[in-house]
Amino acid sequence: MGEADAMTDVERVRVALGARSYDVLVGEGLLRRAGQAIAPLLSRPRVAVLTEERVAALHLESLRAGLAGEGITMSALALPPGEATKGWAGLERAVEWLISERVERGDMVLALGGGVIGDLAGFAAAVLRRGVRFVQVPTSLLAQVDSSVGGKTGINSPQGKNLIGAFHQPSLVLADIGLLDSLPARDFLAGYGEVVKYGLLGDAGFFTWLEANGPALAAGDRGLRAQAVRHSVAMKAAIVARDETEAGERALLNLGHTFGHALEAATGYSDRLLHGEAVGLGCVLAFQLSARLGLCPQEAPGRVAAHLAALGLPYRLGQVPGGLPGAEALIGLMAQDKKVVAGRMRFVLAKDIGQAFLSEDVPGDVLRAVREEALEG
Ligand code: GLY
């Protein structure tokens, strides 16, 4: 076996889910070694790849070559980029294409792309012939640290994001760190919002590490990027293994998301505010809310905001271009979030950095005050 073939330089994180367990491989050059990683999972040497046009232009031929090296052929469908693809029409196109490609029950679908493609392809695989297996090949930081791991798949409804979907675990995740080099800086940073979330929700030491290493990591240091992705994935894998279907602890991964989803809805899911940026802002708001309720130290929100600011991420609402609706409208948008249980909004609050917990007990007037404070920032 040649040096390029050995996977010794690759980190392997296990998602322990009994018969549905799988590995997340984190390292460089995984696209070119995709055939080697995937071949043991195949019942015949062919795969169907769902991707999007921008990603296809950058990476599809490398994937094709990586698979061909092990004698695996592939066909591919490249969908338009953007959140709009993740709807009924995109799903229909994907599933009908897979059927036309004669993908059988024992075959493998590959999702090559960011969160939109991973969620859509995973859901297409979940419903095709009552479920075929799939491999996630995430190309964005956000997808590598969050959406490709844990089996949440689905599409958006006109009535809200991610309202239609299924838990369908992948058979393998290939997180190729080298692919992050081709991301626009803003997309990389938006994904970093989700990385910060892991430190904030459950690992103060990791947050301190990010404060020290975040700027070099964002500037392109691949070793630091691999460490951050591996650590984030390991944290997520542990949580998913304990609570696959979000009966409890997994909801901590939604730190910053109740505020974040409302901000995304208020900005029309446009590039005024990317998902990871909204999550970062949502984390600041969650810590401000926790501090105002006397649950966490008063200096914690400032530390969260300072780290986002140091990376060039938005950290106060006034930075969102085009302005935001008032407190009542934002609270109304939060109430539509799918995390609402029995009509009560659930918040992920924090006792301190690295110590998040779930709460349903947040008075409306405190929410309003936090929103006003965050606007002034
Ligand atoms: N992105 C949150 C989760 O996978 O649970």
CSV table of C-alpha atoms and ligand atoms in Angstrom, one decimal:
chain,number,residue,atom,x,y,z
A,1,MET,CA,0.0,0.0,0.0
A,2,GLY,CA,1.5,3.3,-1.1
A,3,GLU,CA,1.9,6.3,1.3
A,4,ALA,CA,-1.0,8.1,-0.3
A,5,ASP,CA,-3.2,5.0,0.3
A,6,ALA,CA,-2.5,4.7,4.0
A,7,MET,CA,-5.1,6.4,6.2
A,8,THR,CA,-2.6,6.8,9.1
A,9,ASP,CA,-2.7,10.6,8.8
A,10,VAL,CA,-6.5,10.6,9.1
A,11,GLU,CA,-8.4,11.1,12.4
A,12,ARG,CA,-11.3,8.7,12.9
A,13,VAL,CA,-14.2,9.7,15.1
A,14,ARG,CA,-16.8,6.9,15.8
A,15,VAL,CA,-20.5,7.8,16.1
A,16,ALA,CA,-21.6,4.9,18.3
A,17,LEU,CA,-25.1,4.0,17.5
A,18,GLY,CA,-25.2,0.2,17.6
A,19,ALA,CA,-25.9,-1.3,14.3
A,20,ARG,CA,-26.0,2.1,12.7
A,21,SER,CA,-22.6,3.2,14.0
A,22,TYR,CA,-20.2,4.9,11.5
A,23,ASP,CA,-16.9,6.7,11.3
A,24,VAL,CA,-16.2,10.3,10.5
A,25,LEU,CA,-12.8,10.6,8.9
A,26,VAL,CA,-11.1,14.0,9.3
A,27,GLY,CA,-8.0,14.8,7.3
A,28,GLU,CA,-6.4,16.1,4.1
A,29,GLY,CA,-6.7,14.5,0.7
A,30,LEU,CA,-9.8,12.4,1.5
A,31,LEU,CA,-11.5,13.2,-1.8
A,32,ARG,CA,-8.6,11.6,-3.7
A,33,ARG,CA,-8.8,8.6,-1.3
A,34,ALA,CA,-12.6,8.4,-1.4
A,35,GLY,CA,-12.6,5.1,-3.3
A,36,GLN,CA,-10.4,3.4,-0.6
A,37,ALA,CA,-12.7,4.7,2.2
A,38,ILE,CA,-16.0,3.8,0.5
A,39,ALA,CA,-15.2,0.5,-1.4
A,40,PRO,CA,-15.6,-1.7,1.7
A,41,LEU,CA,-19.2,-0.4,2.1
A,42,LEU,CA,-20.4,-1.1,-1.5
A,43,SER,CA,-22.3,-4.1,-2.8
A,44,ARG,CA,-21.3,-3.2,-6.4
A,45,PRO,CA,-18.7,-0.7,-7.7
A,46,ARG,CA,-20.9,2.3,-8.5
A,47,VAL,CA,-22.3,5.3,-6.7
A,48,ALA,CA,-24.8,8.1,-7.4
A,49,VAL,CA,-23.6,11.6,-6.3
A,50,LEU,CA,-25.8,14.5,-5.4
A,51,THR,CA,-24.0,17.8,-5.5
A,52,GLU,CA,-24.5,21.4,-6.4
A,53,GLU,CA,-23.1,23.3,-9.3
A,54,ARG,CA,-20.4,25.4,-7.6
A,55,VAL,CA,-19.1,22.5,-5.7
A,56,ALA,CA,-19.2,20.3,-8.7
A,57,ALA,CA,-17.0,22.7,-10.7
A,58,LEU,CA,-14.4,22.7,-7.9
A,59,HIS,CA,-14.4,19.1,-6.6
A,60,LEU,CA,-16.4,16.6,-8.7
A,61,GLU,CA,-13.6,15.5,-10.9
A,62,SER,CA,-11.3,14.9,-7.9
A,63,LEU,CA,-14.0,12.7,-6.4
A,64,ARG,CA,-14.5,10.9,-9.7
A,65,ALA,CA,-10.7,10.2,-9.9
A,66,GLY,CA,-10.6,9.1,-6.2
A,67,LEU,CA,-13.4,6.6,-6.8
A,68,ALA,CA,-12.0,5.4,-10.2
A,69,GLY,CA,-8.7,4.5,-8.5
A,70,GLU,CA,-10.6,1.7,-6.8
A,71,GLY,CA,-12.6,0.8,-9.9
A,72,ILE,CA,-15.8,2.6,-8.7
A,73,THR,CA,-17.9,4.4,-11.3
A,74,MET,CA,-20.1,7.4,-10.5
A,75,SER,CA,-22.9,9.4,-12.0
A,76,ALA,CA,-23.8,12.8,-10.7
A,77,LEU,CA,-26.6,15.3,-10.5
A,78,ALA,CA,-25.6,18.9,-9.8
A,79,LEU,CA,-28.4,21.0,-8.4
A,80,PRO,CA,-28.4,24.8,-8.2
A,81,PRO,CA,-26.6,26.3,-5.2
A,82,GLY,CA,-28.6,27.9,-2.4
A,83,GLU,CA,-31.2,27.3,0.3
A,84,ALA,CA,-34.0,27.3,-2.3
A,85,THR,CA,-32.8,23.9,-3.6
A,86,LYS,CA,-33.7,22.4,-0.2
A,87,GLY,CA,-37.5,22.2,-0.9
A,88,TRP,CA,-40.1,19.9,-2.4
A,89,ALA,CA,-39.0,20.6,-6.0
A,90,GLY,CA,-35.3,19.9,-5.3
A,91,LEU,CA,-36.3,16.7,-3.4
A,92,GLU,CA,-38.4,15.5,-6.3
A,93,ARG,CA,-35.6,16.2,-8.8
A,94,ALA,CA,-33.1,14.3,-6.7
A,95,VAL,CA,-35.3,11.3,-6.0
A,96,GLU,CA,-36.5,11.0,-9.6
A,97,TRP,CA,-33.0,11.2,-10.8
A,98,LEU,CA,-31.8,8.5,-8.4
A,99,ILE,CA,-34.6,6.3,-9.6
A,100,SER,CA,-33.7,7.0,-13.2
A,101,GLU,CA,-30.1,6.0,-12.4
A,102,ARG,CA,-31.5,2.7,-11.2
A,103,VAL,CA,-30.2,3.1,-7.7
A,104,GLU,CA,-31.1,-0.1,-5.9
A,105,ARG,CA,-31.8,-0.7,-2.2
A,106,GLY,CA,-28.2,-1.9,-1.6
A,107,ASP,CA,-26.5,1.0,-3.4
A,108,MET,CA,-24.8,4.0,-2.0
A,109,VAL,CA,-25.7,7.7,-2.5
A,110,LEU,CA,-23.0,10.3,-2.0
A,111,ALA,CA,-23.7,13.8,-0.8
A,112,LEU,CA,-21.0,16.1,-2.0
A,113,GLY,CA,-21.6,19.7,-0.8
A,114,GLY,CA,-22.5,21.9,2.1
A,115,GLY,CA,-25.4,21.7,4.5
A,116,VAL,CA,-28.1,22.1,1.9
A,117,ILE,CA,-26.9,19.2,-0.2
A,118,GLY,CA,-26.2,17.0,2.8
A,119,ASP,CA,-29.7,17.5,4.2
A,120,LEU,CA,-31.4,17.1,0.9
A,121,ALA,CA,-29.4,14.1,-0.3
A,122,GLY,CA,-29.7,12.4,3.1
A,123,PHE,CA,-33.5,12.8,3.0
A,124,ALA,CA,-33.7,11.6,-0.6
A,125,ALA,CA,-31.7,8.5,0.5
A,126,ALA,CA,-34.0,8.1,3.4
A,127,VAL,CA,-37.2,8.0,1.3
A,128,LEU,CA,-35.9,6.3,-1.8
A,129,ARG,CA,-37.0,2.6,-1.8
A,130,ARG,CA,-37.8,3.1,1.9
A,131,GLY,CA,-34.2,3.9,2.6
A,132,VAL,CA,-30.8,3.5,0.9
A,133,ARG,CA,-27.5,4.1,2.5
A,134,PHE,CA,-25.5,7.3,1.9
A,135,VAL,CA,-22.1,8.8,2.5
A,136,GLN,CA,-21.6,12.5,3.5
A,137,VAL,CA,-18.7,14.3,1.8
A,138,PRO,CA,-19.1,17.8,3.4
A,139,THR,CA,-17.4,20.6,1.6
A,140,SER,CA,-18.1,23.5,4.0
A,141,LEU,CA,-16.9,24.0,7.5
A,142,LEU,CA,-20.5,24.2,8.7
A,143,ALA,CA,-21.3,20.8,7.2
A,144,GLN,CA,-18.1,19.2,8.4
A,145,VAL,CA,-18.6,20.2,12.1
A,146,ASP,CA,-22.4,20.0,12.3
A,147,SER,CA,-24.9,19.0,9.6
A,148,SER,CA,-23.1,16.0,8.1
A,149,VAL,CA,-22.9,14.2,11.4
A,150,GLY,CA,-25.9,12.9,13.4
A,151,GLY,CA,-28.4,11.9,10.8
A,152,LYS,CA,-30.7,14.9,10.7
A,153,THR,CA,-31.9,15.1,7.1
A,154,GLY,CA,-34.7,17.1,5.5
A,155,ILE,CA,-36.0,20.0,3.5
A,156,ASN,CA,-37.7,23.3,4.2
A,157,SER,CA,-41.4,23.9,4.0
A,158,PRO,CA,-42.7,27.3,2.8
A,159,GLN,CA,-43.8,27.6,6.4
A,160,GLY,CA,-40.4,27.1,8.0
A,161,LYS,CA,-36.9,25.7,7.8
A,162,ASN,CA,-36.3,22.0,8.2
A,163,LEU,CA,-39.9,21.2,9.0
A,164,ILE,CA,-39.9,18.1,6.7
A,165,GLY,CA,-37.4,15.4,7.3
A,166,ALA,CA,-36.2,12.2,8.9
A,167,PHE,CA,-33.4,10.9,11.1
A,168,HIS,CA,-31.3,8.8,8.7
A,169,GLN,CA,-27.7,8.2,9.7
A,170,PRO,CA,-25.0,8.2,7.0
A,171,SER,CA,-22.7,5.1,6.6
A,172,LEU,CA,-19.6,7.2,6.6
A,173,VAL,CA,-18.5,10.9,6.7
A,174,LEU,CA,-15.4,12.1,4.8
A,175,ALA,CA,-14.4,15.5,6.1
A,176,ASP,CA,-11.6,16.6,3.8
A,177,ILE,CA,-9.9,19.6,5.5
A,178,GLY,CA,-8.2,20.6,2.2
A,179,LEU,CA,-11.6,21.4,0.7
A,180,LEU,CA,-12.0,24.3,3.1
A,181,ASP,CA,-9.3,26.2,1.3
A,182,SER,CA,-11.8,26.8,-1.6
A,183,LEU,CA,-14.5,28.4,0.6
A,184,PRO,CA,-15.1,32.1,0.4
A,185,ALA,CA,-13.8,33.7,3.7
A,186,ARG,CA,-17.3,34.7,4.7
A,187,ASP,CA,-18.6,31.1,4.3
A,188,PHE,CA,-15.7,29.7,6.3
A,189,LEU,CA,-16.3,32.2,9.1
A,190,ALA,CA,-20.0,31.5,9.2
A,191,GLY,CA,-19.1,27.8,9.8
A,192,TYR,CA,-16.8,28.9,12.5
A,193,GLY,CA,-19.9,30.2,14.3
A,194,GLU,CA,-20.9,26.6,14.8
A,195,VAL,CA,-17.4,25.6,16.0
A,196,VAL,CA,-17.6,28.3,18.7
A,197,LYS,CA,-20.9,26.9,19.7
A,198,TYR,CA,-19.3,23.6,20.8
A,199,GLY,CA,-17.0,25.4,23.2
A,200,LEU,CA,-19.8,27.5,24.5
A,201,LEU,CA,-22.2,24.6,25.1
A,202,GLY,CA,-19.9,22.1,26.7
A,203,ASP,CA,-16.2,22.7,26.7
A,204,ALA,CA,-14.7,25.9,28.2
A,205,GLY,CA,-11.2,24.6,27.5
A,206,PHE,CA,-12.0,24.3,23.8
A,207,PHE,CA,-13.4,27.9,23.8
A,208,THR,CA,-10.1,29.1,25.4
A,209,TRP,CA,-8.2,27.1,22.8
A,210,LEU,CA,-10.3,28.9,20.1
A,211,GLU,CA,-9.6,32.3,21.6
A,212,ALA,CA,-5.9,31.5,21.2
A,213,ASN,CA,-6.0,29.7,17.9
A,214,GLY,CA,-9.1,31.0,16.1
A,215,PRO,CA,-7.4,33.8,14.1
A,216,ALA,CA,-4.6,31.5,12.8
A,217,LEU,CA,-7.2,28.8,12.0
A,218,ALA,CA,-9.3,31.3,10.1
A,219,ALA,CA,-6.2,32.5,8.2
A,220,GLY,CA,-5.7,29.0,6.8
A,221,ASP,CA,-3.7,26.8,9.2
A,222,ARG,CA,-4.8,23.3,8.1
A,223,GLY,CA,-3.4,21.6,11.3
A,224,LEU,CA,-5.5,23.9,13.5
A,225,ARG,CA,-8.5,23.5,11.2
A,226,ALA,CA,-8.2,19.7,11.5
A,227,GLN,CA,-8.0,19.9,15.3
A,228,ALA,CA,-11.0,22.1,15.5
A,229,VAL,CA,-13.1,20.0,13.2
A,230,ARG,CA,-12.1,16.7,14.9
A,231,HIS,CA,-12.9,18.1,18.3
A,232,SER,CA,-16.2,19.5,17.2
A,233,VAL,CA,-17.2,16.3,15.5
A,234,ALA,CA,-16.1,14.3,18.6
A,235,MET,CA,-18.3,16.4,20.8
A,236,LYS,CA,-21.2,16.1,18.5
A,237,ALA,CA,-20.7,12.3,18.1
A,238,ALA,CA,-20.8,11.8,21.9
A,239,ILE,CA,-24.0,13.8,22.2
A,240,VAL,CA,-25.7,12.1,19.3
A,241,ALA,CA,-24.7,8.7,20.7
A,242,ARG,CA,-26.4,9.5,24.0
A,243,ASP,CA,-29.5,11.2,22.5
A,244,GLU,CA,-29.9,10.4,18.8
A,245,THR,CA,-33.5,11.7,18.3
A,246,GLU,CA,-33.2,14.8,20.5
A,247,ALA,CA,-35.3,13.6,23.4
A,248,GLY,CA,-33.1,15.8,25.7
A,249,GLU,CA,-29.3,16.5,25.6
A,250,ARG,CA,-29.0,16.8,21.8
A,251,ALA,CA,-31.1,20.0,22.1
A,252,LEU,CA,-28.0,21.7,23.6
A,253,LEU,CA,-26.6,21.7,20.0
A,254,ASN,CA,-29.3,24.3,19.3
A,255,LEU,CA,-27.4,26.9,21.4
A,256,GLY,CA,-27.9,30.2,19.6
A,257,HIS,CA,-30.5,28.6,17.2
A,258,THR,CA,-33.8,29.9,18.7
A,259,PHE,CA,-32.5,33.5,18.3
A,260,GLY,CA,-30.6,32.5,15.2
A,261,HIS,CA,-33.5,31.1,13.3
A,262,ALA,CA,-35.6,34.1,14.1
A,263,LEU,CA,-32.9,36.4,12.8
A,264,GLU,CA,-32.6,34.3,9.6
A,265,ALA,CA,-36.3,34.5,9.1
A,266,ALA,CA,-36.3,38.2,9.7
A,267,THR,CA,-33.6,38.7,7.0
A,268,GLY,CA,-35.4,36.4,4.6
A,269,TYR,CA,-32.8,33.6,4.7
A,270,SER,CA,-30.7,35.9,2.4
A,271,ASP,CA,-27.1,36.6,2.4
A,272,ARG,CA,-27.7,39.6,4.7
A,273,LEU,CA,-27.1,37.0,7.4
A,274,LEU,CA,-25.7,33.5,6.9
A,275,HIS,CA,-26.9,30.6,9.1
A,276,GLY,CA,-23.6,30.4,11.0
A,277,GLU,CA,-23.5,34.1,11.5
A,278,ALA,CA,-27.0,34.0,12.9
A,279,VAL,CA,-25.9,31.2,15.3
A,280,GLY,CA,-22.9,33.2,16.5
A,281,LEU,CA,-25.2,36.2,17.1
A,282,GLY,CA,-27.7,33.9,18.7
A,283,CYS,CA,-25.0,32.6,21.1
A,284,VAL,CA,-24.2,36.2,22.2
A,285,LEU,CA,-28.0,36.7,22.8
A,286,ALA,CA,-28.3,33.4,24.7
A,287,PHE,CA,-25.4,34.5,27.0
A,288,GLN,CA,-26.9,38.0,27.4
A,289,LEU,CA,-30.2,36.4,28.3
A,290,SER,CA,-28.5,34.1,30.8
A,291,ALA,CA,-26.6,37.0,32.4
A,292,ARG,CA,-29.7,39.1,32.6
A,293,LEU,CA,-31.6,36.3,34.4
A,294,GLY,CA,-28.7,36.1,36.8
A,295,LEU,CA,-27.8,32.6,35.7
A,296,CYS,CA,-24.3,33.2,34.3
A,297,PRO,CA,-21.4,35.6,35.2
A,298,GLN,CA,-22.0,39.1,33.8
A,299,GLU,CA,-18.7,39.1,31.9
A,300,ALA,CA,-19.5,35.9,29.9
A,301,PRO,CA,-21.5,37.5,27.1
A,302,GLY,CA,-18.8,40.1,26.6
A,303,ARG,CA,-16.2,37.3,26.2
A,304,VAL,CA,-18.4,35.6,23.6
A,305,ALA,CA,-18.9,38.8,21.7
A,306,ALA,CA,-15.2,39.7,21.9
A,307,HIS,CA,-14.2,36.4,20.3
A,308,LEU,CA,-16.6,36.7,17.4
A,309,ALA,CA,-15.5,40.3,16.9
A,310,ALA,CA,-11.8,39.2,16.9
A,311,LEU,CA,-12.7,36.8,14.0
A,312,GLY,CA,-14.6,39.4,12.1
A,313,LEU,CA,-18.0,37.8,12.7
A,314,PRO,CA,-21.1,39.9,13.6
A,315,TYR,CA,-21.6,40.1,17.3
A,316,ARG,CA,-24.4,42.7,17.8
A,317,LEU,CA,-27.7,43.1,16.0
A,318,GLY,CA,-26.9,46.5,14.8
A,319,GLN,CA,-24.4,45.0,12.4
A,320,VAL,CA,-27.0,43.1,10.4
A,321,PRO,CA,-27.4,45.1,7.2
A,322,GLY,CA,-30.9,46.5,6.4
A,323,GLY,CA,-32.1,46.5,10.0
A,324,LEU,CA,-34.2,44.1,11.9
A,325,PRO,CA,-37.9,44.1,13.0
A,326,GLY,CA,-38.8,45.1,16.5
A,327,ALA,CA,-38.8,42.9,19.6
A,328,GLU,CA,-42.4,41.7,19.3
A,329,ALA,CA,-41.9,40.5,15.7
A,330,LEU,CA,-38.7,38.7,16.6
A,331,ILE,CA,-40.3,37.0,19.5
A,332,GLY,CA,-43.1,36.0,17.2
A,333,LEU,CA,-40.6,34.4,14.8
A,334,MET,CA,-39.0,32.6,17.7
A,335,ALA,CA,-42.3,31.2,18.7
A,336,GLN,CA,-42.6,29.6,15.3
A,337,ASP,CA,-39.3,27.7,15.7
A,338,LYS,CA,-39.8,23.9,15.6
A,339,LYS,CA,-38.2,23.6,19.0
A,340,VAL,CA,-41.3,24.9,20.6
A,341,VAL,CA,-42.8,22.2,22.9
A,342,ALA,CA,-46.4,22.4,23.9
A,343,GLY,CA,-46.5,26.0,22.9
A,344,ARG,CA,-43.6,26.9,25.2
A,345,MET,CA,-40.3,28.3,23.7
A,346,ARG,CA,-37.3,26.3,24.7
A,347,PHE,CA,-34.1,28.2,25.2
A,348,VAL,CA,-30.6,26.9,25.6
A,349,LEU,CA,-29.1,29.0,28.3
A,350,ALA,CA,-25.8,28.8,30.1
A,351,LYS,CA,-24.4,28.8,33.6
A,352,ASP,CA,-21.1,29.8,32.2
A,353,ILE,CA,-19.0,29.3,29.1
A,354,GLY,CA,-19.0,25.6,28.5
A,355,GLN,CA,-22.1,24.9,30.7
A,356,ALA,CA,-25.3,25.1,28.6
A,357,PHE,CA,-28.6,23.8,29.8
A,358,LEU,CA,-32.2,23.8,28.6
A,359,SER,CA,-34.9,26.1,29.9
A,360,GLU,CA,-38.5,26.8,29.1
A,361,ASP,CA,-38.8,29.5,31.7
A,362,VAL,CA,-37.9,32.9,30.0
A,363,PRO,CA,-40.1,35.9,30.8
A,364,GLY,CA,-41.1,37.9,27.7
A,365,ASP,CA,-40.0,41.2,29.2
A,366,VAL,CA,-36.5,39.9,29.7
A,367,LEU,CA,-36.4,38.8,26.1
A,368,ARG,CA,-37.4,42.2,24.9
A,369,ALA,CA,-34.8,43.9,27.1
A,370,VAL,CA,-32.0,41.6,25.7
A,371,ARG,CA,-33.1,42.3,22.1
A,372,GLU,CA,-32.8,46.1,22.7
A,373,GLU,CA,-29.4,45.8,24.5
A,374,ALA,CA,-28.0,43.6,21.7
A,375,LEU,CA,-29.1,46.2,19.1
A,376,GLU,CA,-27.1,48.9,20.8
A,377,GLY,CA,-24.2,46.5,21.7
B,1,GLY,N1,-27.6,20.7,14.2
B,1,GLY,C1,-28.1,20.3,15.4
B,1,GLY,C2,-28.2,18.8,15.5
B,1,GLY,O1,-27.7,18.1,14.6
B,1,GLY,O2,-28.8,18.3,16.4
